[in-house]
Amino acid sequence: MVDQRSNRSATAHHADYPRVGLFIDGNWIHDRPTLGEVINPSTEAVLGKVPQATDADLQRALGAAARGYLTWRDTPPKERVRVIAGAVALLHKRKDFIAKVLTLENGKPISHAHAEIDRSLNFYEWEMGQAVRAYGCIVPSAPQMQKLVMRQPIGPVFAATPWNGPMASLSRKISAALAAGCSVILKPAEETPGTACEVVRCFEEAGLPPGVLNLVLGEPAHISSTLIASPVIRMVTFTGSVQVGKHLTQLAAQAMKPALMELGGHAPVLVGESINIAQVAKLAAITKTRAAGQICTSPSRFIVHRRAYPEFVDCFARSLGELRVGDGLDPTVDIGPVANSRRLAAAEALVEDARSRGARVVAGGQRVGSRGFFFAPTLLADVPPEADVMTSEPFCPLAACVPATDLDEALAIANSLPFGLAGYAFTNSLEEAEQITRRLECGMVSINHFDTPDADTPFGGVKQSGIGREGGPSSLDAYLATKTVLQNTARV
Ligand SMILES: NC(=O)c1ccc[n+]([C@@H]2O[C@H](COP(=O)([O-])OP(=O)(O)OC[C@H]3O[C@@H](n4cnc5c(N)ncnc54)[C@H](O)[C@@H]3O)[C@@H](O)[C@H]2O)c1
Ligand SMILES: O=S(=O)(O)c1ccc(CO)cc1
């Protein structure tokens, strides 16, 4: 996380943490005023400093992205793939180091950091395949008239990415943009810039031409408004909160630019009556607490058949209680800290609000220790619909449980929010599963497991959870513009 308080005692850089810089037109820039410090959420120690791009830096990044685009657009797809593959090879080679950087700045357990890197590498592998298959088409026509549909890279892209998946989110975006032939100005989260710098370094060393991938850091609102308004930028892609997503979409609309938005959710989990309750509860505890509950697809609202409810609540609470909270660098730890003191305060407030409205706190409910931003895996039962946790994304290791009498009631609760990203259901009834997949208002639904889309399937939300999809067979669509060519082949 970035911390602008000036009273921190430790200022030395952590030995395993890279120096954070801006990367513009193929050059690293470090000598800029400090925006804030990167803080290890497990220890609250300072890891490094975040340099703040000046307005001149932003203009240089725009100029570089414009030139980089012309080079990369005209680079044959097979050659683009060769360069991306070189970067991927370096990412593989440096995986242990990058995983440590990711855990230091984000807090997630080191094995989860490795898993996030593996997942990210899949995104690059998938988009390399897509790069050579960005086919257009030929439309049947009359003699001497050719009707062609070409798909060309849309142009320089502005990509802003969050701290909760410091590598996965930016990899989704730059893998597709670079495969399509676009240049990119990346603004990673100021909280987790080290991982982003390491990824960019791999592309630099793999021979990506200058200006094709640029990295800027600074005041997010200023960077976004400057870059999105510039005629150089042709497309905006963001992963983060609904609130910021709406703001960036408005900026994009003012400049008539397409926006790909992967925003928040509040994932419902429908639990039927005839399932293996202990098994599902254990899986729920593990999934709920991944990234300390700070994933947009985190299961949040457990809507449980009334007859299974008491046993499910018991088993879920027990499974949460068995998980070990601590510094992610300790390989025996299951759950790391939340990202910052804001998230800790948010978790405490959600628990207090629910408790004051009559909910039962059946596991956790408070912070752990006095140093680091640790919050106990928490389960709230019998949560009334008016409690804040039932309507606002918790983004902490906190699950809410409510009973439902039948599927109609469960679906009504699940669909009652203006969000629709992930949804989950556990049932052994084929009929129920069919109804749930059809009626649940969300961009993805997993039945009888908690997995979320990998590179090969589309990922994105409905309602306020976003616009557009990442991954899957159409992953390059957002980064390509369609051009129709009507060509009279007769002599004129
Ligand atoms: N969907 C996701 O993956 C995701 C990721 C992070 C946060 N969130 C949501 O956001 C909530 C608040 O988290 P927070 O306290 O870190 O939020 P925040 O709004 O203070 O900042 C979150 C991130 O958004 C970025 N940001 C903020 N304003 C921006 C702008 N104008 N342009 C570009 N980037 C901008 C920041 O750089 C920061 O990294 C969470 O509770 C969660 O609901 C969602
Ligand atoms: O830890 S991961 O599951 O890889 C992950 C991916 C994306 C994001 C951003 O929402 C967070 C965590």
Coordinates of C-alpha atoms and ligand atoms in Angstrom, one line a residue:
M1 CA 0.0 0.0 0.0
V2 CA 1.0 3.6 -0.4
D3 CA 1.3 5.6 2.7
Q4 CA 1.7 9.4 2.6
R5 CA 2.3 9.8 6.4
S6 CA 5.7 11.2 7.0
N7 CA 6.3 9.9 10.5
R8 CA 7.5 6.4 9.6
S9 CA 10.8 5.6 11.1
A10 CA 12.1 3.0 8.7
T11 CA 13.0 4.5 5.3
A12 CA 15.6 2.0 4.1
H13 CA 14.6 -0.1 1.1
H14 CA 13.9 -3.8 1.8
A15 CA 16.7 -6.0 0.4
D16 CA 14.2 -8.2 -1.6
Y17 CA 12.1 -5.3 -2.9
P18 CA 13.0 -3.7 -6.2
R19 CA 13.5 0.0 -6.7
V20 CA 10.2 1.4 -8.1
G21 CA 10.5 3.6 -11.2
L22 CA 8.5 5.0 -14.1
F23 CA 9.2 3.4 -17.4
I24 CA 8.7 5.7 -20.4
D25 CA 9.9 5.3 -23.9
G26 CA 12.3 2.5 -22.9
N27 CA 13.9 4.4 -20.0
W28 CA 13.6 3.9 -16.3
I29 CA 13.1 7.1 -14.3
H30 CA 13.6 7.2 -10.5
D31 CA 14.5 10.8 -9.7
R32 CA 11.1 12.2 -9.1
P33 CA 9.3 13.6 -6.0
T34 CA 7.9 10.8 -3.8
L35 CA 4.2 10.2 -4.0
G36 CA 4.3 7.9 -0.9
E37 CA 5.8 4.8 0.5
V38 CA 5.1 1.2 -0.3
I39 CA 4.2 -0.6 3.0
N40 CA 4.4 -4.2 3.8
P41 CA 0.9 -4.9 5.2
S42 CA 2.2 -7.8 7.4
T43 CA 4.8 -5.7 9.2
E44 CA 3.9 -2.1 8.4
A45 CA 7.6 -1.7 7.4
V46 CA 8.5 0.6 4.5
L47 CA 9.5 -1.4 1.4
G48 CA 10.2 1.4 -1.0
K49 CA 9.1 4.8 -2.4
V50 CA 6.7 5.6 -5.2
P51 CA 8.0 8.2 -7.7
Q52 CA 5.4 10.6 -9.0
A53 CA 5.2 11.3 -12.7
T54 CA 5.3 15.0 -13.7
D55 CA 3.0 16.4 -16.3
A56 CA 6.0 16.4 -18.7
D57 CA 6.4 12.7 -17.9
L58 CA 2.8 12.0 -18.8
Q59 CA 3.2 13.9 -22.1
R60 CA 6.4 11.9 -22.8
A61 CA 4.5 8.7 -22.1
L62 CA 1.8 9.7 -24.5
G63 CA 4.3 10.6 -27.2
A64 CA 6.1 7.3 -26.7
A65 CA 2.9 5.3 -26.8
A66 CA 1.9 7.0 -30.0
R67 CA 5.2 6.2 -31.7
G68 CA 5.4 2.7 -30.1
Y69 CA 1.9 2.0 -31.5
L70 CA 3.1 2.7 -35.0
T71 CA 6.0 0.3 -34.6
W72 CA 4.1 -2.5 -32.9
R73 CA 1.0 -2.2 -35.1
D74 CA 3.2 -3.0 -38.1
T75 CA 5.2 -5.7 -36.4
P76 CA 4.0 -9.1 -37.8
P77 CA 1.9 -11.0 -35.3
K78 CA 4.5 -13.9 -35.2
E79 CA 7.2 -11.4 -34.3
R80 CA 5.0 -9.9 -31.6
V81 CA 4.5 -13.4 -30.2
R82 CA 8.3 -14.0 -30.3
V83 CA 8.9 -11.0 -28.1
I84 CA 6.0 -11.8 -25.7
A85 CA 7.3 -15.4 -25.4
G86 CA 10.7 -14.0 -24.5
A87 CA 9.2 -12.0 -21.6
V88 CA 7.2 -15.0 -20.5
A89 CA 10.4 -17.0 -20.3
L90 CA 12.0 -14.4 -18.1
L91 CA 8.9 -14.3 -15.9
H92 CA 9.2 -18.0 -15.5
K93 CA 12.9 -17.7 -14.6
R94 CA 12.3 -15.0 -12.0
K95 CA 9.1 -16.5 -10.6
D96 CA 10.5 -17.0 -7.1
F97 CA 11.8 -13.5 -6.8
I98 CA 8.6 -11.9 -8.2
A99 CA 6.4 -14.1 -5.9
K100 CA 8.4 -12.7 -2.9
V101 CA 8.0 -9.1 -4.1
L102 CA 4.2 -9.7 -4.6
T103 CA 3.9 -11.2 -1.1
L104 CA 5.9 -8.4 0.5
E105 CA 3.8 -5.6 -1.0
N106 CA 0.4 -7.3 -1.1
G107 CA 0.6 -9.7 1.9
K108 CA -0.9 -12.8 0.3
P109 CA 0.7 -16.2 1.3
I110 CA 3.7 -17.0 -0.9
S111 CA 2.1 -20.1 -2.3
H112 CA -0.8 -17.9 -3.5
A113 CA 1.6 -15.5 -5.0
H114 CA 3.1 -18.4 -7.0
A115 CA -0.4 -19.4 -8.0
E116 CA -1.2 -15.9 -9.2
I117 CA 1.9 -15.8 -11.3
D118 CA 1.1 -19.2 -12.9
R119 CA -2.4 -17.9 -13.6
S120 CA -0.9 -14.7 -15.2
L121 CA 1.5 -16.8 -17.3
N122 CA -1.6 -18.6 -18.7
F123 CA -3.0 -15.3 -19.8
Y124 CA 0.1 -14.5 -21.9
E125 CA 0.1 -18.1 -23.3
W126 CA -3.5 -17.7 -24.3
E127 CA -3.1 -14.3 -25.9
M128 CA -0.1 -15.3 -27.9
G129 CA -2.3 -17.9 -29.5
Q130 CA -4.9 -15.2 -30.1
A131 CA -2.4 -12.9 -31.7
V132 CA -2.0 -15.1 -34.7
R133 CA -5.8 -15.7 -35.0
A134 CA -7.2 -12.2 -35.1
Y135 CA -8.9 -13.1 -38.4
G136 CA -11.1 -10.8 -40.4
C137 CA -13.5 -12.1 -43.0
I138 CA -14.5 -11.9 -46.7
V139 CA -18.2 -11.3 -47.3
P140 CA -19.8 -12.9 -50.4
S141 CA -20.3 -10.3 -53.0
A142 CA -20.7 -9.5 -56.7
P143 CA -17.9 -10.0 -59.2
Q144 CA -15.4 -7.1 -59.2
M145 CA -16.5 -6.1 -55.7
Q146 CA -14.5 -7.4 -52.7
K147 CA -16.0 -6.9 -49.3
L148 CA -13.5 -7.4 -46.6
V149 CA -13.7 -7.0 -42.9
M150 CA -10.3 -6.2 -41.3
R151 CA -9.5 -6.1 -37.6
Q152 CA -6.8 -3.7 -36.7
P153 CA -5.3 -2.8 -33.3
I154 CA -7.4 0.0 -31.8
G155 CA -4.4 2.2 -30.8
P156 CA -2.6 3.2 -27.6
V157 CA -4.4 1.9 -24.5
F158 CA -4.5 3.3 -21.0
A159 CA -4.6 0.4 -18.4
A160 CA -5.2 1.0 -14.7
T161 CA -4.9 -2.0 -12.4
P162 CA -5.5 -2.8 -8.7
W163 CA -3.4 -4.0 -5.7
N164 CA -5.4 -7.2 -4.9
G165 CA -4.0 -9.2 -7.9
P166 CA -0.9 -7.1 -8.6
M167 CA 0.2 -9.4 -11.4
A168 CA -3.0 -11.1 -12.6
S169 CA -4.9 -7.9 -13.5
L170 CA -2.2 -6.2 -15.4
S171 CA -1.3 -9.4 -17.1
R172 CA -4.9 -9.8 -18.4
K173 CA -4.7 -6.4 -19.9
I174 CA -1.2 -6.1 -21.3
S175 CA -1.2 -9.7 -22.7
A176 CA -4.3 -8.9 -24.8
A177 CA -3.3 -5.4 -25.8
L178 CA 0.2 -6.4 -26.9
A179 CA -1.1 -9.5 -28.7
A180 CA -3.5 -7.3 -30.6
G181 CA -0.8 -4.9 -31.6
C182 CA -1.6 -2.0 -29.3
S183 CA 0.8 0.1 -27.2
V184 CA 0.1 0.5 -23.5
I185 CA 0.4 3.1 -20.8
L186 CA 0.1 1.1 -17.6
K187 CA -0.8 2.7 -14.2
P188 CA -0.5 -0.1 -11.6
A189 CA -1.8 0.5 -8.1
E190 CA 0.5 2.7 -6.1
E191 CA 0.1 0.1 -3.3
T192 CA 1.8 -2.7 -5.3
P193 CA 4.1 -1.1 -7.9
G194 CA 7.1 -3.6 -7.4
T195 CA 5.4 -6.5 -9.1
A196 CA 4.4 -4.3 -12.1
C197 CA 8.0 -3.0 -12.4
E198 CA 9.3 -6.6 -12.5
V199 CA 6.8 -7.5 -15.3
V200 CA 7.7 -4.5 -17.3
R201 CA 11.5 -5.3 -16.8
C202 CA 10.9 -8.7 -18.4
F203 CA 9.3 -7.1 -21.5
E204 CA 12.1 -4.6 -21.7
E205 CA 14.8 -7.3 -21.6
A206 CA 12.9 -9.4 -24.1
G207 CA 13.3 -6.6 -26.6
L208 CA 9.9 -5.0 -26.7
P209 CA 10.5 -1.8 -28.7
P210 CA 10.6 1.5 -26.7
G211 CA 7.2 3.1 -26.2
V212 CA 5.2 0.0 -26.6
L213 CA 4.8 -0.6 -22.9
N214 CA 5.1 2.4 -20.5
L215 CA 4.5 2.5 -16.8
V216 CA 3.5 5.6 -14.9
L217 CA 2.7 6.2 -11.2
G218 CA 1.3 9.3 -9.5
E219 CA -1.9 10.8 -8.3
P220 CA -4.4 8.4 -9.9
A221 CA -7.2 10.9 -10.6
H222 CA -4.7 13.3 -12.3
I223 CA -3.1 10.5 -14.4
S224 CA -6.4 9.1 -15.5
S225 CA -8.0 12.5 -16.4
T226 CA -4.8 13.6 -18.3
L227 CA -4.4 10.3 -20.3
I228 CA -8.0 9.6 -21.0
A229 CA -8.5 13.1 -22.4
S230 CA -5.5 12.9 -24.7
P231 CA -6.3 12.1 -28.3
V232 CA -3.4 9.6 -28.3
I233 CA -5.3 7.2 -26.1
R234 CA -7.9 5.2 -28.0
M235 CA -9.2 2.8 -25.3
V236 CA -9.4 2.6 -21.5
T237 CA -9.3 -0.6 -19.5
F238 CA -9.6 -0.7 -15.7
T239 CA -10.0 -3.3 -12.9
G240 CA -11.0 -1.9 -9.5
S241 CA -14.0 -0.5 -7.6
V242 CA -17.4 0.3 -9.1
Q243 CA -17.0 3.9 -7.9
V244 CA -13.7 4.5 -9.8
G245 CA -14.9 2.5 -12.7
K246 CA -17.9 4.7 -13.2
H247 CA -15.7 7.8 -13.0
L248 CA -13.3 6.5 -15.6
T249 CA -16.2 5.4 -17.9
Q250 CA -17.5 8.9 -17.7
L251 CA -14.1 10.3 -18.6
A252 CA -13.9 7.9 -21.5
A253 CA -17.4 8.7 -22.7
Q254 CA -16.6 12.5 -22.7
A255 CA -13.8 11.7 -25.1
M256 CA -15.9 9.0 -27.0
K257 CA -13.5 6.2 -26.2
P258 CA -14.4 2.5 -25.5
A259 CA -13.9 1.3 -21.9
L260 CA -13.4 -2.2 -20.6
M261 CA -14.4 -2.3 -17.0
E262 CA -13.8 -5.2 -14.5
L263 CA -15.4 -3.9 -11.3
G264 CA -16.6 -5.2 -8.0
G265 CA -19.2 -7.7 -7.0
H266 CA -20.8 -9.3 -4.0
A267 CA -20.9 -12.9 -5.0
P268 CA -23.8 -15.0 -3.7
V269 CA -23.4 -18.7 -2.9
L270 CA -26.6 -20.7 -3.1
V271 CA -26.3 -23.8 -0.9
G272 CA -28.9 -26.5 -1.4
E273 CA -30.1 -29.0 1.3
S274 CA -28.8 -32.3 -0.1
I275 CA -25.1 -31.6 -0.3
N276 CA -22.1 -32.7 1.7
I277 CA -22.2 -29.8 4.1
A278 CA -18.8 -30.3 5.8
Q279 CA -17.0 -30.6 2.4
V280 CA -18.6 -27.5 1.0
A281 CA -18.1 -25.5 4.2
K282 CA -14.4 -26.3 4.2
L283 CA -14.1 -25.3 0.5
A284 CA -16.0 -22.1 1.3
A285 CA -13.6 -21.2 4.1
I286 CA -10.6 -21.6 1.9
T287 CA -12.1 -19.7 -1.0
K288 CA -13.5 -16.9 1.1
T289 CA -10.2 -16.1 2.7
R290 CA -8.0 -16.2 -0.5
A291 CA -6.3 -12.8 -0.8
A292 CA -7.9 -12.1 2.6
G293 CA -11.3 -11.9 0.9
Q294 CA -10.0 -9.0 -1.4
I295 CA -10.9 -10.5 -4.7
C296 CA -13.8 -9.2 -6.9
T297 CA -15.1 -12.8 -7.2
S298 CA -14.8 -13.6 -3.5
P299 CA -17.9 -15.5 -2.2
S300 CA -19.6 -13.1 0.1
R301 CA -23.3 -13.8 0.7
F302 CA -24.0 -17.5 1.7
I303 CA -27.7 -18.1 1.1
V304 CA -28.4 -21.6 2.6
H305 CA -31.4 -23.8 2.5
R306 CA -33.1 -23.5 5.8
R307 CA -32.8 -27.3 6.6
A308 CA -29.0 -27.2 5.9
Y309 CA -28.4 -23.9 7.5
P310 CA -27.5 -24.7 11.2
E311 CA -25.1 -27.4 10.3
F312 CA -23.6 -25.3 7.5
V313 CA -23.0 -22.4 9.8
D314 CA -21.3 -24.6 12.4
C315 CA -19.0 -26.3 9.8
F316 CA -18.2 -23.0 8.1
A317 CA -17.2 -21.4 11.4
R318 CA -15.1 -24.4 12.4
S319 CA -13.3 -24.5 9.1
L320 CA -12.6 -20.7 9.2
G321 CA -11.2 -21.2 12.8
E322 CA -8.7 -23.8 11.5
L323 CA -7.0 -21.4 9.1
R324 CA -3.7 -19.8 10.2
V325 CA -3.4 -16.0 9.9
G326 CA 0.0 -14.4 9.6
D327 CA 2.8 -13.1 7.4
G328 CA 2.5 -14.5 3.9
L329 CA 6.2 -15.2 3.8
D330 CA 5.7 -17.9 6.4
P331 CA 4.9 -21.0 4.3
T332 CA 2.5 -22.4 7.0
V333 CA 0.2 -19.4 6.8
D334 CA -3.2 -19.7 5.1
I335 CA -4.3 -16.0 5.3
G336 CA -2.3 -12.9 5.0
P337 CA -3.3 -9.4 6.1
V338 CA -5.7 -7.1 4.4
A339 CA -4.1 -4.4 2.2
N340 CA -4.1 -1.4 4.6
S341 CA -5.6 0.2 7.7
R342 CA -8.6 1.4 5.6
R343 CA -9.6 -2.2 4.9
L344 CA -9.1 -3.1 8.5
A345 CA -11.4 -0.3 9.6
A346 CA -13.9 -1.3 7.0
A347 CA -14.0 -4.9 8.2
E348 CA -14.4 -3.7 11.8
A349 CA -17.2 -1.4 10.8
L350 CA -19.1 -4.1 8.9
V351 CA -19.0 -6.5 11.9
E352 CA -20.1 -3.8 14.3
D353 CA -23.0 -2.7 12.0
A354 CA -24.2 -6.3 11.5
R355 CA -23.9 -7.1 15.3
S356 CA -25.8 -3.9 16.2
R357 CA -28.6 -5.1 13.8
G358 CA -28.9 -8.5 15.4
A359 CA -26.5 -10.7 13.4
R360 CA -24.5 -13.4 15.3
V361 CA -20.7 -13.3 15.0
V362 CA -19.9 -17.1 14.9
A363 CA -16.2 -16.8 13.9
G364 CA -13.6 -14.1 14.2
G365 CA -15.0 -10.6 14.2
Q366 CA -11.8 -8.7 15.2
R367 CA -8.3 -7.8 14.2
V368 CA -5.5 -10.1 15.0
G369 CA -2.4 -8.7 16.7
S370 CA -1.4 -5.1 17.0
R371 CA 1.2 -4.9 14.1
G372 CA 0.2 -5.6 10.5
F373 CA -3.3 -5.4 9.1
F374 CA -4.6 -8.8 10.1
F375 CA -8.2 -9.5 10.5
A376 CA -9.6 -12.9 11.8
P377 CA -11.6 -15.0 9.3
T378 CA -15.1 -13.9 10.2
L379 CA -18.5 -15.5 9.8
L380 CA -21.7 -13.6 10.5
A381 CA -25.0 -15.6 10.7
D382 CA -28.6 -14.5 10.6
V383 CA -27.6 -11.3 9.0
P384 CA -30.6 -9.0 8.4
P385 CA -31.0 -7.7 4.8
E386 CA -30.5 -4.0 6.0
A387 CA -27.0 -4.7 7.4
D388 CA -24.3 -3.0 5.4
V389 CA -22.5 -6.3 4.7
M390 CA -25.5 -7.5 2.7
T391 CA -25.3 -4.6 0.3
S392 CA -21.7 -3.4 0.1
E393 CA -18.8 -5.5 -1.1
P394 CA -16.9 -6.6 2.1
F395 CA -13.4 -6.9 0.5
C396 CA -12.1 -8.5 3.6
P397 CA -12.2 -12.1 5.1
L398 CA -15.8 -11.8 6.1
A399 CA -18.7 -14.0 5.0
A400 CA -22.4 -13.4 5.7
C401 CA -24.9 -16.3 6.1
V402 CA -28.6 -16.2 5.7
P403 CA -31.3 -18.9 5.5
A404 CA -33.7 -19.3 2.5
T405 CA -36.8 -21.5 2.3
D406 CA -36.7 -22.3 -1.4
L407 CA -34.9 -21.6 -4.6
D408 CA -37.1 -18.6 -5.5
E409 CA -36.3 -16.9 -2.2
A410 CA -32.6 -17.7 -2.6
L411 CA -32.5 -16.3 -6.1
A412 CA -34.4 -13.2 -5.1
I413 CA -31.8 -12.4 -2.4
A414 CA -28.9 -13.2 -4.7
N415 CA -30.3 -10.9 -7.5
S416 CA -31.3 -8.1 -5.2
L417 CA -28.1 -6.0 -5.6
P418 CA -27.0 -3.8 -8.5
F419 CA -23.9 -5.9 -8.9
G420 CA -23.4 -9.2 -10.9
L421 CA -19.9 -10.5 -11.3
A422 CA -19.5 -14.0 -9.8
G423 CA -22.1 -16.4 -8.5
Y424 CA -21.8 -19.9 -7.0
A425 CA -24.2 -22.7 -6.2
F426 CA -23.9 -26.1 -4.6
T427 CA -26.7 -28.6 -5.4
N428 CA -27.1 -32.2 -6.4
S429 CA -30.4 -31.4 -8.2
L430 CA -29.9 -31.0 -12.0
E431 CA -33.2 -29.1 -12.2
E432 CA -32.0 -26.6 -9.5
A433 CA -28.6 -26.2 -11.3
E434 CA -30.3 -25.5 -14.6
Q435 CA -32.6 -22.9 -13.0
I436 CA -29.7 -21.2 -11.1
T437 CA -27.4 -21.0 -14.2
R438 CA -30.3 -19.4 -16.2
R439 CA -31.7 -17.1 -13.5
L440 CA -28.7 -15.9 -11.5
E441 CA -27.8 -12.3 -12.7
C442 CA -24.0 -12.4 -13.0
G443 CA -21.2 -12.7 -15.6
M444 CA -20.0 -16.1 -14.4
V445 CA -21.5 -18.9 -12.3
S446 CA -19.8 -21.9 -10.9
I447 CA -21.8 -25.0 -9.9
N448 CA -20.5 -27.3 -7.2
H449 CA -17.0 -25.7 -7.1
F450 CA -15.5 -22.2 -6.5
D451 CA -13.2 -21.9 -9.6
T452 CA -13.3 -18.7 -11.6
P453 CA -12.7 -18.3 -15.4
D454 CA -9.2 -19.1 -16.6
A455 CA -7.7 -17.6 -19.7
D456 CA -9.8 -19.7 -22.0
T457 CA -13.2 -18.4 -20.9
P458 CA -14.7 -14.9 -20.9
F459 CA -14.6 -13.0 -17.6
G460 CA -16.6 -9.9 -16.7
G461 CA -19.7 -8.6 -15.0
V462 CA -23.3 -7.5 -15.6
K463 CA -25.2 -4.6 -14.0
Q464 CA -22.7 -2.3 -12.2
S465 CA -20.0 -5.0 -12.1
G466 CA -18.6 -3.8 -15.4
I467 CA -18.6 -3.5 -19.2
G468 CA -17.0 -6.0 -21.6
R469 CA -15.1 -9.3 -21.1
E470 CA -11.5 -10.3 -20.7
G471 CA -10.2 -13.7 -21.8
G472 CA -11.9 -16.4 -23.8
P473 CA -12.2 -16.7 -27.6
S474 CA -13.1 -13.0 -28.0
S475 CA -10.3 -11.7 -25.7
L476 CA -8.8 -9.4 -28.4
D477 CA -12.1 -7.8 -29.4
A478 CA -11.8 -4.9 -27.0
Y479 CA -8.3 -4.1 -28.4
L480 CA -9.2 -4.3 -32.1
A481 CA -11.2 -1.9 -34.3
T482 CA -13.2 -3.3 -37.2
K483 CA -12.6 -1.8 -40.6
T484 CA -14.9 -2.7 -43.6
V485 CA -13.2 -2.5 -47.0
L486 CA -15.4 -2.3 -50.1
Q487 CA -13.0 -2.7 -53.0
N488 CA -14.0 -2.3 -56.6
T489 CA -11.5 -4.5 -58.5
A490 CA -12.5 -3.1 -62.0
R491 CA -10.1 -0.7 -63.7
V492 CA -11.2 2.9 -63.2
Ligands
LIG1 N1 -12.5 -5.3 -8.5 C1 -11.3 -5.3 -8.0 O1 -10.5 -6.1 -8.3 C2 -11.0 -4.3 -6.9 C3 -9.7 -4.0 -6.6 C4 -9.4 -3.1 -5.6 C5 -10.4 -2.5 -4.9 N2 -11.7 -2.8 -5.2 C6 -12.8 -2.2 -4.5 O2 -12.5 -0.9 -4.1 C7 -12.8 -0.7 -2.8 C8 -11.9 0.3 -2.1 O3 -10.6 -0.1 -2.2 P1 -9.5 1.0 -1.9 O4 -9.7 1.5 -0.5 O5 -8.1 0.5 -2.2 O6 -10.0 2.0 -2.9 P2 -9.5 3.3 -3.6 O7 -10.6 3.8 -4.4 O8 -8.9 4.2 -2.6 O9 -8.2 2.9 -4.5 C9 -8.2 1.7 -5.2 C10 -7.3 1.7 -6.3 O10 -8.0 2.4 -7.3 C11 -7.1 3.3 -7.9 N3 -7.7 4.5 -8.3 C12 -8.4 5.4 -7.5 N4 -8.8 6.4 -8.2 C13 -8.4 6.2 -9.5 C14 -8.5 7.0 -10.7 N5 -9.2 8.1 -10.8 N6 -7.9 6.4 -11.8 C15 -7.3 5.3 -11.8 N7 -7.1 4.5 -10.7 C16 -7.7 5.0 -9.6 C17 -6.0 3.6 -7.0 O11 -4.8 3.8 -7.7 C18 -6.0 2.4 -6.1 O12 -4.9 1.5 -6.5 C19 -12.7 -2.1 -2.2 O13 -13.5 -2.2 -1.1 C20 -13.2 -2.9 -3.3 O14 -14.6 -3.0 -3.2 C21 -12.0 -3.7 -6.2
LIG2 O1 -5.1 -14.2 -6.9 S1 -5.8 -14.2 -8.2 O2 -6.9 -15.2 -8.1 O3 -4.9 -14.6 -9.3 C1 -6.4 -12.7 -8.5 C2 -6.7 -12.3 -9.8 C3 -7.3 -11.1 -10.0 C4 -7.5 -10.2 -9.0 C5 -8.1 -8.9 -9.3 O4 -9.5 -8.9 -9.0 C6 -7.3 -10.5 -7.7 C7 -6.7 -11.8 -7.5

